[in-house]
Amino acid sequence: MSPAFSGHDAPTVQSPADLRANMIPRDKHDRMANAIRFLSMDAVEKAKSGHPGLPMGTADIATVLFTRFMTHDPKKPHWADRDRFVLSAGHGSMLLYSLLYLLGYEDIDIDEIKNFRQLGSRTAGHPEYGHAAGIETTTGPLGQGLANSVGMALAERLLNARYGDELVDHYTYVLAGDGCLMEGISQEAIAFAGHLRLNKLIVMWDDNRISIDGPVSLADSTDQCERFAASGWHTLRADGHDPEAIASAIETARASDRPTLIAFRTTIGHGAPTKSGTAKVHGSPLGAEEIAGAREALGWDAEPFVVPSDILDDWRLAGLRSAKERKEWEKRLAAADADTRAEFERRMRGDLPEAFPDVIDDYKKKLAKENPKVATRNASEMVLEVINDCLSETIGGSADLTGSNNTRTSQLDTVKPGDFSGRYVHYGIREHGMAAAMNGMALHGGVIPYGGTFLTFSDYARPAMRLASLMGIRSIFVMTHDSIGLGEDGPTHQPVEHLAALRAIPNHYVLRPADTVETAECWQIALESRKVPSTIALTRQKLEPVRISYDDENLCARGAYELAPAGDDAVVTIFASGSEVEIAVAAKKQLDERGHPTRVVSVPCFELFEAQPEDYREAILGETPVRIAIEAGIRQGWDRFIGPDGVFIGMTGFGASAPAPDLYKHFGITAEAAVQAAEARLGETQ
Ligand SMILES: Cc1ncc(C[n+]2csc(CCOP(=O)(O)OP(=O)(O)O)c2C)c(N)n1
């Protein structure tokens, strides 16, 4: 069956003759696809868990894609100009692992397939970025991969605009299931990709009409092609078990001037004699009897985990298909002028320019002379102006709060539909899609994405922020309006538990700077942390400078440091972060004057503090009889600094709508409250 087109038709770039030249005899195609099916069935059976239905149902699509279209080289899996393949429906991980094994990716050998889902194996339940070359992203939470792929396709176009077709010109292919398309994040992703006309993005939808509970019709009746078309996509439908129809659809998609959705009609668990086409084959082992029936039905008589050598050879040959193209690309890179090549290679490695630390240092010296009194969101804009001059790879953006997040600097032109020469992305009001697209950009490499919204709306971005941490990638989330200090917008907009909630994510730096110097240091940390994403929490309200003299060390990199000492006779320590550091400093002044020597410890990042040597941590915590923490958020996490008996000055519930100074007074987050609490405790301890 040839594809029936809906939406916008487009010309093909490969002639029918070319297509035929690439054609694989049907019998051979079937055996190659069946290798995926049986490896998947066998691995799930041995693991006693997993999802055989998707790999069996999409094996034909994957076989056509990887034998005829994907440009990649298993021997050089990190080749910068490779096509990206994202398995958004990550539960079907055995599809990806089978492909990587069959194509000859060294990280996935047959033992890895046999150890599917076991401790220490690379073949985790859902694909995890960094476990094996060829896994482009961590997928599993449905829809994330699809939204990551938008970022990957955007990064490709941004780099293409900078380096040209010679160095960057590749496709991003996504395999998505019904679940990916039902998740809300998909709407943000497809609307954004359609708007930008990311025409090298091709989404292959496994339209099998089955999910876990049964038929998709139980819960959804969307016309997906119409939905995508409404967002400016080119849409196609094709039989997902007919190799020529699959090839023809992909060929058409590649020539499109818009992103393309191909609705591939498939049968889940294709080949399983009694369970195919039903939810029973979605997520559990088929059982010995059903597998025996599949062997008979598909004419497969090899032992479990054995791929007949002629089929394995065919797959390995398919894996060699792009080696020539890769070598030609390497020649083009070698022939590029030295500066372009050096910059391209540096960016793809993820290294910052050598001059960067000095640039930040010089800027800190300037700040120490000027001591500007600004909100940290403005401080962030100021340092970004310096950063974006020095780093050509930063790509800024905001979820429609550019003027509030202060994420745009003078160098950054807008990225527009079809014009990717700019460096500033208007993500629209799509926090989740933005965060996931940023992850895709970071994964693609060559760019460093940062994007802003209000801290309270990190809730809308959090699933992608968590995955950034799990993957260990450099996505930088700029979260302004970080407390009740935002004032009149009220409790819906005032984050209270968000700092604690984000600090709870492992491998995530929550950086909350107190003034311009700390903001510069926090940005330096975020940019230099290649394997840790960061959230930089910034104020709406102006703050007094607290770091008024130059220090060549990045003190924020310690996580917590003594901002104001009190000598050996200190009786009070006040810990604070961000906007509450100035309150701590004011309280110290009063307490010192009243004869209670007080230290102030600035705490810009819990996680970095925990990474310090024990003696440093002990010295910072100190042994004063009274310990106080001040943060305009909830107490959770602060007991680490003040102990269960320490005094916490912050929030215990939601905020309120009023000007910021009134709110600080109303909730008792003041220097006077700290002084009073300290003296009360000192009275108790005397
Ligand atoms: C965000 C999220 N919610 C729920 C799940 C659990 N889950 C995994 S697969 C699946 C059904 C997906 O259906 P479909 O995409 O049609 O996959 P198929 O049944 O075709 O394999 C669900 C609900 C998940 N992985 N991610």
CSV table of N, CA and C in Angstrom, one decimal, residues 321-416:
chain,number,residue,atom,x,y,z
A,321,ARG,N,26.8,1.4,6.2
A,321,ARG,CA,26.3,2.2,5.1
A,321,ARG,C,26.9,3.7,5.1
A,322,SER,N,27.0,4.3,6.2
A,322,SER,CA,27.3,5.7,6.2
A,322,SER,C,28.8,6.0,6.5
A,323,ALA,N,29.6,5.0,6.6
A,323,ALA,CA,31.0,5.2,6.9
A,323,ALA,C,31.7,6.2,5.9
A,324,LYS,N,31.3,6.0,4.6
A,324,LYS,CA,31.9,6.8,3.6
A,324,LYS,C,31.5,8.3,3.8
A,325,GLU,N,30.2,8.5,4.1
A,325,GLU,CA,29.7,9.8,4.3
A,325,GLU,C,30.4,10.5,5.5
A,326,ARG,N,30.6,9.7,6.5
A,326,ARG,CA,31.3,10.2,7.7
A,326,ARG,C,32.7,10.6,7.3
A,327,LYS,N,33.4,9.8,6.5
A,327,LYS,CA,34.8,10.2,6.2
A,327,LYS,C,34.8,11.5,5.3
A,328,GLU,N,33.8,11.5,4.4
A,328,GLU,CA,33.7,12.8,3.6
A,328,GLU,C,33.5,14.0,4.4
A,329,TRP,N,32.6,13.8,5.4
A,329,TRP,CA,32.4,14.9,6.4
A,329,TRP,C,33.6,15.3,7.1
A,330,GLU,N,34.4,14.3,7.5
A,330,GLU,CA,35.7,14.6,8.2
A,330,GLU,C,36.6,15.4,7.4
A,331,LYS,N,36.6,15.0,6.1
A,331,LYS,CA,37.5,15.8,5.1
A,331,LYS,C,37.0,17.2,5.0
A,332,ARG,N,35.7,17.4,5.0
A,332,ARG,CA,35.2,18.8,4.9
A,332,ARG,C,35.6,19.6,6.1
A,333,LEU,N,35.5,18.9,7.3
A,333,LEU,CA,35.8,19.6,8.5
A,333,LEU,C,37.3,20.0,8.5
A,334,ALA,N,38.1,19.0,8.0
A,334,ALA,CA,39.6,19.3,8.0
A,334,ALA,C,39.9,20.4,7.0
A,335,ALA,N,39.1,20.6,6.0
A,335,ALA,CA,39.3,21.6,5.0
A,335,ALA,C,38.8,23.0,5.4
A,336,ALA,N,38.0,23.0,6.5
A,336,ALA,CA,37.4,24.3,6.9
A,336,ALA,C,38.5,25.2,7.5
A,337,ASP,N,38.3,26.5,7.5
A,337,ASP,CA,39.4,27.3,7.9
A,337,ASP,C,39.6,27.1,9.4
A,338,ALA,N,40.8,27.3,9.9
A,338,ALA,CA,41.3,26.9,11.2
A,338,ALA,C,40.4,27.4,12.3
A,339,ASP,N,40.0,28.6,12.2
A,339,ASP,CA,39.2,29.2,13.3
A,339,ASP,C,37.9,28.6,13.4
A,340,THR,N,37.2,28.4,12.2
A,340,THR,CA,35.9,27.8,12.2
A,340,THR,C,36.0,26.4,12.8
A,341,ARG,N,37.0,25.6,12.3
A,341,ARG,CA,37.1,24.2,12.7
A,341,ARG,C,37.4,24.2,14.3
A,342,ALA,N,38.2,25.0,14.7
A,342,ALA,CA,38.6,25.0,16.2
A,342,ALA,C,37.3,25.3,17.0
A,343,GLU,N,36.6,26.3,16.5
A,343,GLU,CA,35.4,26.7,17.3
A,343,GLU,C,34.3,25.6,17.2
A,344,PHE,N,34.1,25.0,16.1
A,344,PHE,CA,33.2,24.0,15.9
A,344,PHE,C,33.5,22.8,16.8
A,345,GLU,N,34.8,22.4,16.8
A,345,GLU,CA,35.2,21.3,17.6
A,345,GLU,C,35.1,21.6,19.1
A,346,ARG,N,35.5,22.7,19.5
A,346,ARG,CA,35.4,23.1,20.9
A,346,ARG,C,33.9,23.1,21.3
A,347,ARG,N,33.0,23.6,20.5
A,347,ARG,CA,31.6,23.7,20.9
A,347,ARG,C,31.1,22.2,21.0
A,348,MET,N,31.4,21.4,20.0
A,348,MET,CA,30.9,20.0,20.0
A,348,MET,C,31.5,19.3,21.2
A,349,ARG,N,32.7,19.5,21.6
A,349,ARG,CA,33.2,18.9,22.8
A,349,ARG,C,32.5,19.4,24.1
A,350,GLY,N,32.0,20.6,24.0
A,350,GLY,CA,31.3,21.2,25.2
A,350,GLY,C,32.3,22.0,26.0
A,351,ASP,N,33.5,22.2,25.5
A,351,ASP,CA,34.4,23.1,26.3
A,351,ASP,C,34.0,24.5,26.2
A,352,LEU,N,34.3,25.3,27.2
A,352,LEU,CA,34.1,26.8,27.1
A,352,LEU,C,35.4,27.4,26.5
A,353,PRO,N,35.3,28.6,26.0
A,353,PRO,CA,36.5,29.2,25.5
A,353,PRO,C,37.5,29.4,26.7
A,354,GLU,N,38.8,29.3,26.4
A,354,GLU,CA,39.8,29.4,27.4
A,354,GLU,C,39.7,30.7,28.2
A,355,ALA,N,39.4,31.7,27.5
A,355,ALA,CA,39.3,33.0,28.2
A,355,ALA,C,38.2,33.2,29.2
A,356,PHE,N,37.3,32.3,29.2
A,356,PHE,CA,36.1,32.5,30.0
A,356,PHE,C,36.3,32.8,31.5
A,357,PRO,N,37.1,32.0,32.2
A,357,PRO,CA,37.3,32.3,33.6
A,357,PRO,C,37.8,33.8,33.8
A,358,ASP,N,38.8,34.2,33.0
A,358,ASP,CA,39.3,35.6,33.1
A,358,ASP,C,38.3,36.6,32.8
A,359,VAL,N,37.4,36.3,31.9
A,359,VAL,CA,36.3,37.3,31.6
A,359,VAL,C,35.4,37.5,32.8
A,360,ILE,N,35.1,36.4,33.4
A,360,ILE,CA,34.2,36.5,34.6
A,360,ILE,C,35.0,37.2,35.8
A,361,ASP,N,36.3,36.9,35.9
A,361,ASP,CA,37.1,37.5,36.9
A,361,ASP,C,37.2,39.0,36.8
A,362,ASP,N,37.4,39.4,35.5
A,362,ASP,CA,37.5,40.9,35.3
A,362,ASP,C,36.2,41.5,35.6
A,363,TYR,N,35.1,40.8,35.3
A,363,TYR,CA,33.8,41.4,35.5
A,363,TYR,C,33.5,41.5,37.0
A,364,LYS,N,34.0,40.5,37.8
A,364,LYS,CA,33.8,40.6,39.3
A,364,LYS,C,34.6,41.8,39.8
A,365,LYS,N,35.8,42.0,39.3
A,365,LYS,CA,36.6,43.2,39.7
A,365,LYS,C,35.8,44.5,39.5
A,366,LYS,N,35.2,44.6,38.3
A,366,LYS,CA,34.4,45.7,38.0
A,366,LYS,C,33.2,45.9,39.0
A,367,LEU,N,32.6,44.8,39.3
A,367,LEU,CA,31.4,44.8,40.2
A,367,LEU,C,31.9,45.3,41.6
A,368,ALA,N,33.0,44.8,42.0
A,368,ALA,CA,33.5,45.1,43.4
A,368,ALA,C,33.7,46.6,43.5
A,369,LYS,N,34.1,47.3,42.4
A,369,LYS,CA,34.3,48.7,42.4
A,369,LYS,C,32.9,49.5,42.4
A,370,GLU,N,32.0,48.9,41.7
A,370,GLU,CA,30.7,49.6,41.5
A,370,GLU,C,29.6,49.3,42.5
A,371,ASN,N,29.7,48.1,43.0
A,371,ASN,CA,28.6,47.6,44.0
A,371,ASN,C,27.2,48.0,43.6
A,372,PRO,N,26.7,47.6,42.4
A,372,PRO,CA,25.4,48.1,42.1
A,372,PRO,C,24.3,47.4,42.9
A,373,LYS,N,23.3,48.2,43.2
A,373,LYS,CA,22.1,47.7,44.0
A,373,LYS,C,21.0,47.4,43.0
A,374,VAL,N,21.0,46.1,42.6
A,374,VAL,CA,20.0,45.7,41.6
A,374,VAL,C,19.3,44.4,42.0
A,375,ALA,N,18.2,44.1,41.4
A,375,ALA,CA,17.6,42.7,41.6
A,375,ALA,C,18.5,41.7,41.0
A,376,THR,N,18.5,40.5,41.5
A,376,THR,CA,19.4,39.5,40.9
A,376,THR,C,19.0,39.1,39.5
A,377,ARG,N,17.7,39.3,39.2
A,377,ARG,CA,17.4,39.1,37.7
A,377,ARG,C,18.1,40.1,36.8
A,378,ASN,N,18.2,41.3,37.3
A,378,ASN,CA,19.0,42.3,36.5
A,378,ASN,C,20.5,41.9,36.6
A,379,ALA,N,21.0,41.5,37.7
A,379,ALA,CA,22.4,41.1,37.8
A,379,ALA,C,22.6,39.9,36.8
A,380,SER,N,21.7,39.1,36.7
A,380,SER,CA,21.8,38.0,35.7
A,380,SER,C,21.9,38.5,34.3
A,381,GLU,N,21.1,39.4,34.0
A,381,GLU,CA,21.1,40.0,32.6
A,381,GLU,C,22.5,40.7,32.4
A,382,MET,N,23.0,41.4,33.4
A,382,MET,CA,24.3,42.0,33.3
A,382,MET,C,25.4,41.1,33.0
A,383,VAL,N,25.4,40.0,33.8
A,383,VAL,CA,26.5,39.0,33.6
A,383,VAL,C,26.3,38.2,32.2
A,384,LEU,N,25.0,38.0,31.9
A,384,LEU,CA,24.8,37.4,30.6
A,384,LEU,C,25.3,38.2,29.4
A,385,GLU,N,25.2,39.5,29.6
A,385,GLU,CA,25.7,40.4,28.5
A,385,GLU,C,27.2,40.1,28.3
A,386,VAL,N,27.9,39.8,29.4
A,386,VAL,CA,29.4,39.5,29.3
A,386,VAL,C,29.5,38.1,28.8
A,387,ILE,N,28.7,37.2,29.3
A,387,ILE,CA,28.8,35.7,28.9
A,387,ILE,C,28.5,35.6,27.4
A,388,ASN,N,27.5,36.2,27.0
A,388,ASN,CA,27.0,36.0,25.6
A,388,ASN,C,28.0,36.6,24.6
A,389,ASP,N,28.8,37.5,25.0
A,389,ASP,CA,29.8,38.1,24.2
A,389,ASP,C,31.0,37.1,24.0
A,390,CYS,N,31.3,36.4,25.1
A,390,CYS,CA,32.4,35.5,25.1
A,390,CYS,C,32.1,34.1,24.6
A,391,LEU,N,30.8,33.7,24.8
A,391,LEU,CA,30.4,32.3,24.4
A,391,LEU,C,29.5,32.4,23.2
A,392,SER,N,29.9,31.9,22.0
A,392,SER,CA,29.1,32.0,20.9
A,392,SER,C,28.0,30.9,20.9
A,393,GLU,N,28.1,29.9,21.9
A,393,GLU,CA,27.2,28.8,21.9
A,393,GLU,C,26.0,28.9,22.8
A,394,THR,N,25.9,30.0,23.6
A,394,THR,CA,24.7,30.1,24.4
A,394,THR,C,23.5,30.4,23.5
A,395,ILE,N,22.4,29.8,23.9
A,395,ILE,CA,21.1,30.0,23.2
A,395,ILE,C,20.1,30.4,24.3
A,396,GLY,N,19.8,31.7,24.4
A,396,GLY,CA,18.9,32.1,25.4
A,396,GLY,C,17.4,31.9,25.0
A,397,GLY,N,16.6,32.1,26.0
A,397,GLY,CA,15.1,32.0,25.7
A,397,GLY,C,14.3,32.2,27.0
A,398,SER,N,13.0,32.2,26.8
A,398,SER,CA,12.1,32.4,27.9
A,398,SER,C,10.7,31.9,27.4
A,399,ALA,N,9.9,31.4,28.4
A,399,ALA,CA,8.6,31.0,28.1
A,399,ALA,C,7.7,32.2,28.2
A,400,ASP,N,7.9,33.1,27.4
A,400,ASP,CA,7.0,34.3,27.3
A,400,ASP,C,7.2,35.3,28.5
A,401,LEU,N,8.3,35.3,29.1
A,401,LEU,CA,8.5,36.2,30.2
A,401,LEU,C,9.9,36.9,30.0
A,402,THR,N,10.2,37.2,28.8
A,402,THR,CA,11.6,37.7,28.5
A,402,THR,C,11.9,39.0,29.3
A,403,GLY,N,10.9,39.9,29.3
A,403,GLY,CA,11.2,41.2,30.0
A,403,GLY,C,11.2,41.0,31.5
A,404,SER,N,10.6,39.9,32.1
A,404,SER,CA,10.7,39.7,33.5
A,404,SER,C,11.8,38.8,33.9
A,405,ASN,N,12.2,37.9,33.0
A,405,ASN,CA,13.3,37.0,33.3
A,405,ASN,C,14.6,37.6,33.0
A,406,ASN,N,14.6,38.6,32.2
A,406,ASN,CA,15.9,39.3,31.9
A,406,ASN,C,16.9,38.4,31.2
A,407,THR,N,16.4,37.6,30.3
A,407,THR,CA,17.2,36.5,29.7
A,407,THR,C,17.8,37.0,28.3
A,408,ARG,N,17.3,38.1,27.8
A,408,ARG,CA,17.8,38.5,26.5
A,408,ARG,C,18.9,39.5,26.7
A,409,THR,N,20.0,39.4,25.9
A,409,THR,CA,21.0,40.4,25.9
A,409,THR,C,21.2,41.0,24.5
A,410,SER,N,22.0,42.0,24.4
A,410,SER,CA,22.1,42.8,23.1
A,410,SER,C,22.5,42.0,21.9
A,411,GLN,N,23.3,40.9,22.2
A,411,GLN,CA,23.8,40.1,21.1
A,411,GLN,C,22.8,39.2,20.4
A,412,LEU,N,21.7,38.9,21.1
A,412,LEU,CA,20.8,37.8,20.8
A,412,LEU,C,19.6,38.2,19.9
A,413,ASP,N,19.7,37.9,18.6
A,413,ASP,CA,18.6,38.1,17.7
A,413,ASP,C,17.6,37.0,17.9
A,414,THR,N,16.4,37.3,17.5
A,414,THR,CA,15.3,36.2,17.6
A,414,THR,C,15.5,35.1,16.6
A,415,VAL,N,15.3,33.9,17.1
A,415,VAL,CA,15.2,32.7,16.2
A,415,VAL,C,13.8,32.8,15.6
A,416,LYS,N,13.7,32.7,14.2
A,416,LYS,CA,12.4,32.9,13.6
A,416,LYS,C,12.1,31.7,12.7
